[in-house]
């Protein structure tokens, strides 16, 4: 399973993560969301990397990348 984190603050980025990634934590992230969805939001789950990539490409005005920890060579 894969998730996308769409970050609205950090240079309009979206990163693709495996669900098991410590940064993703099954779409819950690493930290309690004390600011709600002010900084960004998680999308998913997606059953494959290709489905996550397709969804990421549909996000408006985002630089898409893979998490360097869990998807270094997708």
Coordinates of C-alpha atoms in Angstrom, one line a residue:
X1 CA 0.0 0.0 0.0
X2 CA 1.1 3.6 -0.7
X3 CA 0.1 7.0 0.4
X4 CA 0.8 10.5 -0.9
X5 CA 1.6 13.4 1.5
X6 CA 0.6 16.7 -0.2
X7 CA 2.5 19.5 1.6
X8 CA 1.0 23.0 1.1
X9 CA 3.7 24.8 2.9
X10 CA 7.0 23.3 1.8
X11 CA 7.4 24.5 -1.8
X12 CA 4.2 22.8 -3.0
X13 CA 5.4 19.3 -2.8
X14 CA 3.8 15.8 -2.8
X15 CA 5.7 12.7 -1.7
X16 CA 4.8 9.1 -2.3
X17 CA 5.4 6.8 0.7
X18 CA 4.9 3.1 1.4
X19 CA 2.3 2.6 4.1
X20 CA 4.9 1.0 6.4
X21 CA 7.3 3.9 6.2
X22 CA 7.9 5.5 9.6
X23 CA 7.2 8.9 8.1
X24 CA 3.9 7.8 6.6
X25 CA 2.6 5.5 9.4
X26 CA -0.3 4.3 7.3
X27 CA -1.3 7.8 6.3
X28 CA -1.1 9.2 9.9
X29 CA 2.3 10.8 9.7
X30 CA 4.9 11.0 12.5
X31 CA 3.3 13.8 14.5
X32 CA 0.0 14.7 16.0
X33 CA -1.7 17.0 13.6
X34 CA -2.0 20.0 16.0
X35 CA -2.6 22.3 13.0
X36 CA -5.3 20.1 11.4
X37 CA -4.9 20.2 7.6
X38 CA -3.3 23.6 7.6
X39 CA 0.1 22.3 6.4
X40 CA -1.0 19.4 4.2
X41 CA -2.9 16.2 4.0
X42 CA -2.5 12.5 3.3
X43 CA -4.1 10.8 0.3
X44 CA -4.7 7.1 0.0
X45 CA -4.3 4.2 0.5
X46 CA -3.4 3.2 -3.0
X47 CA -2.9 -0.5 -3.8
X48 CA 0.2 0.1 -6.0
X49 CA 3.0 2.6 -6.6
X50 CA 1.6 3.2 -10.1
X51 CA -1.8 4.1 -8.7
X52 CA -0.3 6.5 -6.2
X53 CA 1.9 8.1 -8.9
X54 CA -1.1 8.6 -11.1
X55 CA -3.1 10.2 -8.3
X56 CA -0.1 12.4 -7.4
X57 CA 0.2 13.7 -10.9
X58 CA -3.5 14.8 -10.7
X59 CA -2.7 17.1 -7.8
X60 CA -2.6 20.7 -8.8
X61 CA 0.7 22.5 -9.0
X62 CA 2.8 20.0 -7.0
X63 CA 6.4 18.8 -7.4
X64 CA 6.1 15.0 -7.1
X65 CA 8.8 12.9 -5.5
X66 CA 9.3 9.6 -3.8
X67 CA 10.2 9.3 -0.1
X68 CA 14.0 8.7 0.0
X69 CA 13.6 6.3 2.9
X70 CA 10.9 3.9 1.7
X71 CA 10.6 4.4 -2.1
X72 CA 14.2 5.3 -3.2
X73 CA 13.9 3.5 -6.6
X74 CA 10.3 3.1 -7.7

